[in-house]
Short mmCIF file of C-alpha atoms in Angstrom, two decimals:
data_model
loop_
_atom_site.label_atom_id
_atom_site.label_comp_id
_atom_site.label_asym_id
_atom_site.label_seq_id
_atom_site.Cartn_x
_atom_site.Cartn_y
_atom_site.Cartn_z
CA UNK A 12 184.99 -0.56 -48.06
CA UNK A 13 183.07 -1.38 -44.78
CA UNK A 14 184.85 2.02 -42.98
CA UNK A 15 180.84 3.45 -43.15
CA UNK A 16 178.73 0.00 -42.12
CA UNK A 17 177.35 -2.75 -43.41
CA UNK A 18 176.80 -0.46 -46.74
CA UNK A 19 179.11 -1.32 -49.37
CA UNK A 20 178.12 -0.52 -52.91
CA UNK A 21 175.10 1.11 -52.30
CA UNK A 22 174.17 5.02 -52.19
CA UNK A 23 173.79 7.68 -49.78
CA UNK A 24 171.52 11.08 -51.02
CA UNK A 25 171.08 14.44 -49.25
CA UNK A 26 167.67 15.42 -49.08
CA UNK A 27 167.56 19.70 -48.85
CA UNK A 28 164.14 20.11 -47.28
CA UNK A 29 163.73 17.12 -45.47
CA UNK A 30 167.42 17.97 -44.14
CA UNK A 31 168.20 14.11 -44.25
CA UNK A 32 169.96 11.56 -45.87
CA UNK A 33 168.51 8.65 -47.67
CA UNK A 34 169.92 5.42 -48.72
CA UNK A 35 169.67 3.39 -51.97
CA UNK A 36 169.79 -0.23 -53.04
CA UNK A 37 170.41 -0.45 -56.39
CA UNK A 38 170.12 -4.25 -58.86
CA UNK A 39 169.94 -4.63 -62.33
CA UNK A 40 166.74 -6.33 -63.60
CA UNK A 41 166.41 -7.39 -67.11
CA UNK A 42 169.37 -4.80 -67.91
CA UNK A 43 168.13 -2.18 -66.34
CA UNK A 44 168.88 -0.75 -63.14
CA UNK A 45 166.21 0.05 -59.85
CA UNK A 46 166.38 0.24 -56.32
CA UNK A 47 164.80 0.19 -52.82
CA UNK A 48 164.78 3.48 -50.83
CA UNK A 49 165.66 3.22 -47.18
CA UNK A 50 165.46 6.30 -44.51
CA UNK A 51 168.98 6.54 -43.10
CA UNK A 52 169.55 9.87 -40.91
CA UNK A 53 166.88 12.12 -40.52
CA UNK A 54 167.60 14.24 -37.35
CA UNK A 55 170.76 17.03 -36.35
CA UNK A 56 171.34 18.28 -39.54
CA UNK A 57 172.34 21.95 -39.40
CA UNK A 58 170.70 22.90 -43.07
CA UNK A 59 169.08 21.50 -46.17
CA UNK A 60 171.65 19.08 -46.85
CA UNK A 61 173.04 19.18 -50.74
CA UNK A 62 176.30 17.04 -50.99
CA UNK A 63 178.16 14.46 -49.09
CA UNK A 64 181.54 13.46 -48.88
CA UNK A 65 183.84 10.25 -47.78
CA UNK A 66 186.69 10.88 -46.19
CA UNK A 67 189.24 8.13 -46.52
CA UNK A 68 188.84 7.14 -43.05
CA UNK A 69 185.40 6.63 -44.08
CA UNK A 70 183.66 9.71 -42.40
CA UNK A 71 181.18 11.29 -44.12
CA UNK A 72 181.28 15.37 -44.71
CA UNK A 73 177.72 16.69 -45.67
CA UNK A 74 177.73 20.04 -47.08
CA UNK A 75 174.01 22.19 -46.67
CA UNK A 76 172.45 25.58 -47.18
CA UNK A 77 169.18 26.67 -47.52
CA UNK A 78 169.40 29.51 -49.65
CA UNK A 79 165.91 31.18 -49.13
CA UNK A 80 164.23 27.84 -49.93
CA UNK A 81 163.96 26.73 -45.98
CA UNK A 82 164.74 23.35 -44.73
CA UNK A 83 164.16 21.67 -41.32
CA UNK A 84 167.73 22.57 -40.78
CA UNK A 85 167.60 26.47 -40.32
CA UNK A 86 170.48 27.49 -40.23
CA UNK A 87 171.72 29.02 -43.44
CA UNK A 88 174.21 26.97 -44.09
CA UNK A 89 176.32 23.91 -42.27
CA UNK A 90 178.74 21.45 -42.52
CA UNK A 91 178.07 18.04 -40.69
CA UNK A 92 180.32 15.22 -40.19
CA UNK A 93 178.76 11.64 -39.74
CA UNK A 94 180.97 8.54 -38.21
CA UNK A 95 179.86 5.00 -37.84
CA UNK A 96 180.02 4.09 -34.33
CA UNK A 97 180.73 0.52 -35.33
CA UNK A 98 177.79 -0.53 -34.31
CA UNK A 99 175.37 -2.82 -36.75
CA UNK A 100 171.84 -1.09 -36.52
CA UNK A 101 169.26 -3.71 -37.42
CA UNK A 102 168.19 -2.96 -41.02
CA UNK A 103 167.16 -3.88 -44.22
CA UNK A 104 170.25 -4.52 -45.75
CA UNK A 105 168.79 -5.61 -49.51
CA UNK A 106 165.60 -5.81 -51.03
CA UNK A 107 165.57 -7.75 -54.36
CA UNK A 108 163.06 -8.61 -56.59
CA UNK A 109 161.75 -11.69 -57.55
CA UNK A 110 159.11 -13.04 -60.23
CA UNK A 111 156.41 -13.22 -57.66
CA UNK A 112 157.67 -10.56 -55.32
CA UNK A 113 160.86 -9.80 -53.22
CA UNK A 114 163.79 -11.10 -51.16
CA UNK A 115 165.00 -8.91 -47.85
CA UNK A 116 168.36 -9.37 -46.06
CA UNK A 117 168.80 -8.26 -42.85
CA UNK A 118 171.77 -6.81 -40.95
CA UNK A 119 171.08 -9.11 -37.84
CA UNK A 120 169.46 -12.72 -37.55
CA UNK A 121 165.73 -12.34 -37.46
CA UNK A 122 163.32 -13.46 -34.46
CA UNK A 123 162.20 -16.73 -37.23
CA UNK A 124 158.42 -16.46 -35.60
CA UNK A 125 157.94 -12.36 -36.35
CA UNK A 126 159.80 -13.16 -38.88
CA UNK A 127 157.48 -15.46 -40.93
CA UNK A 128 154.64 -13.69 -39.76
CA UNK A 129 152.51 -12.28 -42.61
CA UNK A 130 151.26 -9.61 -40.65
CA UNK A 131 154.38 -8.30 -39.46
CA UNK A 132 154.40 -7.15 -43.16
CA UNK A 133 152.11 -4.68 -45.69
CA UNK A 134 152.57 -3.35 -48.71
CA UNK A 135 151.25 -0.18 -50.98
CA UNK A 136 151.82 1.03 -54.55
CA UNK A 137 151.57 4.28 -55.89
CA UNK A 138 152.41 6.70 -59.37
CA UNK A 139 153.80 10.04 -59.96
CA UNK A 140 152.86 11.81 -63.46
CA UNK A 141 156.39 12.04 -65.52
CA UNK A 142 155.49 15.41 -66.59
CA UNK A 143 157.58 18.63 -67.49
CA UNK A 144 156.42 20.62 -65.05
CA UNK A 145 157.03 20.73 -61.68
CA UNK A 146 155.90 18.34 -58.84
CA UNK A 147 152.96 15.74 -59.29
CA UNK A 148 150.58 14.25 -57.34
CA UNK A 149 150.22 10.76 -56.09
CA UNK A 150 148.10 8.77 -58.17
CA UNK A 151 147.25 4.93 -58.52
CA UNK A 152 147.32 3.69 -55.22
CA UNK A 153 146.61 0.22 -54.30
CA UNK A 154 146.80 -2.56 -52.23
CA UNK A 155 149.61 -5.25 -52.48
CA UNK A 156 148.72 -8.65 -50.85
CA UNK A 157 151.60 -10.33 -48.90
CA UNK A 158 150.49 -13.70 -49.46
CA UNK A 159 152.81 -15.90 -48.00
CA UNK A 160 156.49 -15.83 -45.65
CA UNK A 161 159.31 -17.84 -46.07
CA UNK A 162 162.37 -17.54 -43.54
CA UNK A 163 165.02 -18.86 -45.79
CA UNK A 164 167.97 -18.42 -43.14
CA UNK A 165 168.82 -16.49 -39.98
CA UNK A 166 168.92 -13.42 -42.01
CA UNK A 167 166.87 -13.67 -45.24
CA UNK A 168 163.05 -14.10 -45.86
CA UNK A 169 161.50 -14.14 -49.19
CA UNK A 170 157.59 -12.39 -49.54
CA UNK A 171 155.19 -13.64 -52.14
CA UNK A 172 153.28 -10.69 -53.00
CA UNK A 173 149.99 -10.39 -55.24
CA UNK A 174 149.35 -6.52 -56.88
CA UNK A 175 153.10 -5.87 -58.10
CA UNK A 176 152.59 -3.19 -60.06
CA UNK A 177 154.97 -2.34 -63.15
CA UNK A 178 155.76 1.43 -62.69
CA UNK A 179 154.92 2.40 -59.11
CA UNK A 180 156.68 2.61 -55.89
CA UNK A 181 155.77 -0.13 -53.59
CA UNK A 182 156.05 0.98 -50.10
CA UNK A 183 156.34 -1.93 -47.64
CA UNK A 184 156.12 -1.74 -43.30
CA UNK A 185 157.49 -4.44 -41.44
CA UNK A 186 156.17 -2.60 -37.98
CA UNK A 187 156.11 -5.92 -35.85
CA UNK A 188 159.59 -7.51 -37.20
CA UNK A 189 161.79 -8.22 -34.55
CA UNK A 190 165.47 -9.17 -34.75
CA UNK A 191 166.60 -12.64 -32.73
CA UNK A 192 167.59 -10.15 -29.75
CA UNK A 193 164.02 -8.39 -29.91
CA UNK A 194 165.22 -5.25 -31.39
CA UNK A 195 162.78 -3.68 -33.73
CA UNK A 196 164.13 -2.24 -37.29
CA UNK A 197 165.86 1.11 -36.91
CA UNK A 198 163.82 1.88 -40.13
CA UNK A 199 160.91 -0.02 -41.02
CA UNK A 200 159.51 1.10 -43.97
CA UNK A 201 161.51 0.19 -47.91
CA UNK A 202 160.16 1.64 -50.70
CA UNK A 203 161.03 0.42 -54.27
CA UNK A 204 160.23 1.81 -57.84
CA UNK A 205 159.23 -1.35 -59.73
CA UNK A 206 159.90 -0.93 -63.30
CA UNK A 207 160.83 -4.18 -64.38
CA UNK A 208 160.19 -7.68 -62.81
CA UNK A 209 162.36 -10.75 -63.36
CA UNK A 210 161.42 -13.98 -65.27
CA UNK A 211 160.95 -16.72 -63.57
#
């Protein structure tokens, strides 16, 4: 309810190794649900964070341990408290997919000329085996083409990729995007799981 950011309607998930928390974009595409992936906290975490909490004032309780199965954290187990300053980082706010590739929204107004810069952008796709047992490696990599910008307003531009690939993670790094102030993106790297891409 805009007590935690910008973030309405979209999910926040501990990570226990990585001792971070991660958060998700999710749209419905031809019925069925996917999402973009966006780094969100990754450092002062006392353990291997397992389960968060609102409060009603909108702070956020994260509950972590690490049980014998480590964590960057190290201590044993912790309970952090996260509170949004009230301050908008600059951020990816939504990445949706279109026919020919996808549609970001920013938190701030964009800098229009890194902005429509193709090579402020790249993109990569890769597979995991769906297997039953555990862990798989990365497999199918390629190469997604950005081939062309459009800055649709102060803080939307629309990518026209070539290479979407039905089934992989597409990992896309907008290192030279700058926000109208100059700032650069708090987090610059999305990653969404294609599984299904819209009609036209």
């Amino acid at each position: 309810g805009g007590k935690f950011g910008p973030f309405s309607e979209q999910l926040f998930v501990c990570d226990q190794g990585h001792s971070n928390i991660v958060r998700i974009f999710v749209e419905e595409v031809n019925g069925y649900l996917q999402s973009a992936t966006f780094q969100f906290m990754e450092k002062g975490f006392g353990s291997g964070n397992l389960v968060g909490v609102f409060a009603p004032d909108g702070t956020f309780f994260i509950g972590g341990t690490n049980r014998g199965w480590g964590s960057r954290g190290k201590k044993p187990g912790a309970v952090d408290r996260v509170r949004w300053t009230g301050k908008v980082p600059f951020e990816v706010l939504e990445m949706r997919v279109q026919s020919d590739g996808w549609e970001l929204e920013f938190t701030h107004s964009v800098d229009p000329e890194t902005a429509a810069d193709k090579a402020s952008y790249s993109m990569k796709t890769h597979a995991y085996i769906f297997k039953s047992s555990y862990g798989s490696p990365v497999v199918d990599k390629t190469d997604a083409i950005i081939e062309s910008v459009i800055v649709k307003d102060e803080k939307t531009v629309r990518l026209k990729v070539k290479g979407m690939v039905i089934g992989s993670i597409h990992t896309l790094k907008m290192d030279a995007l700058r926000s109208k102030d100059g700032l650069p993106l708090l987090h610059n790297t999305a990653y969404y799981t294609l599984n299904q891409i819209p009609k036209e």
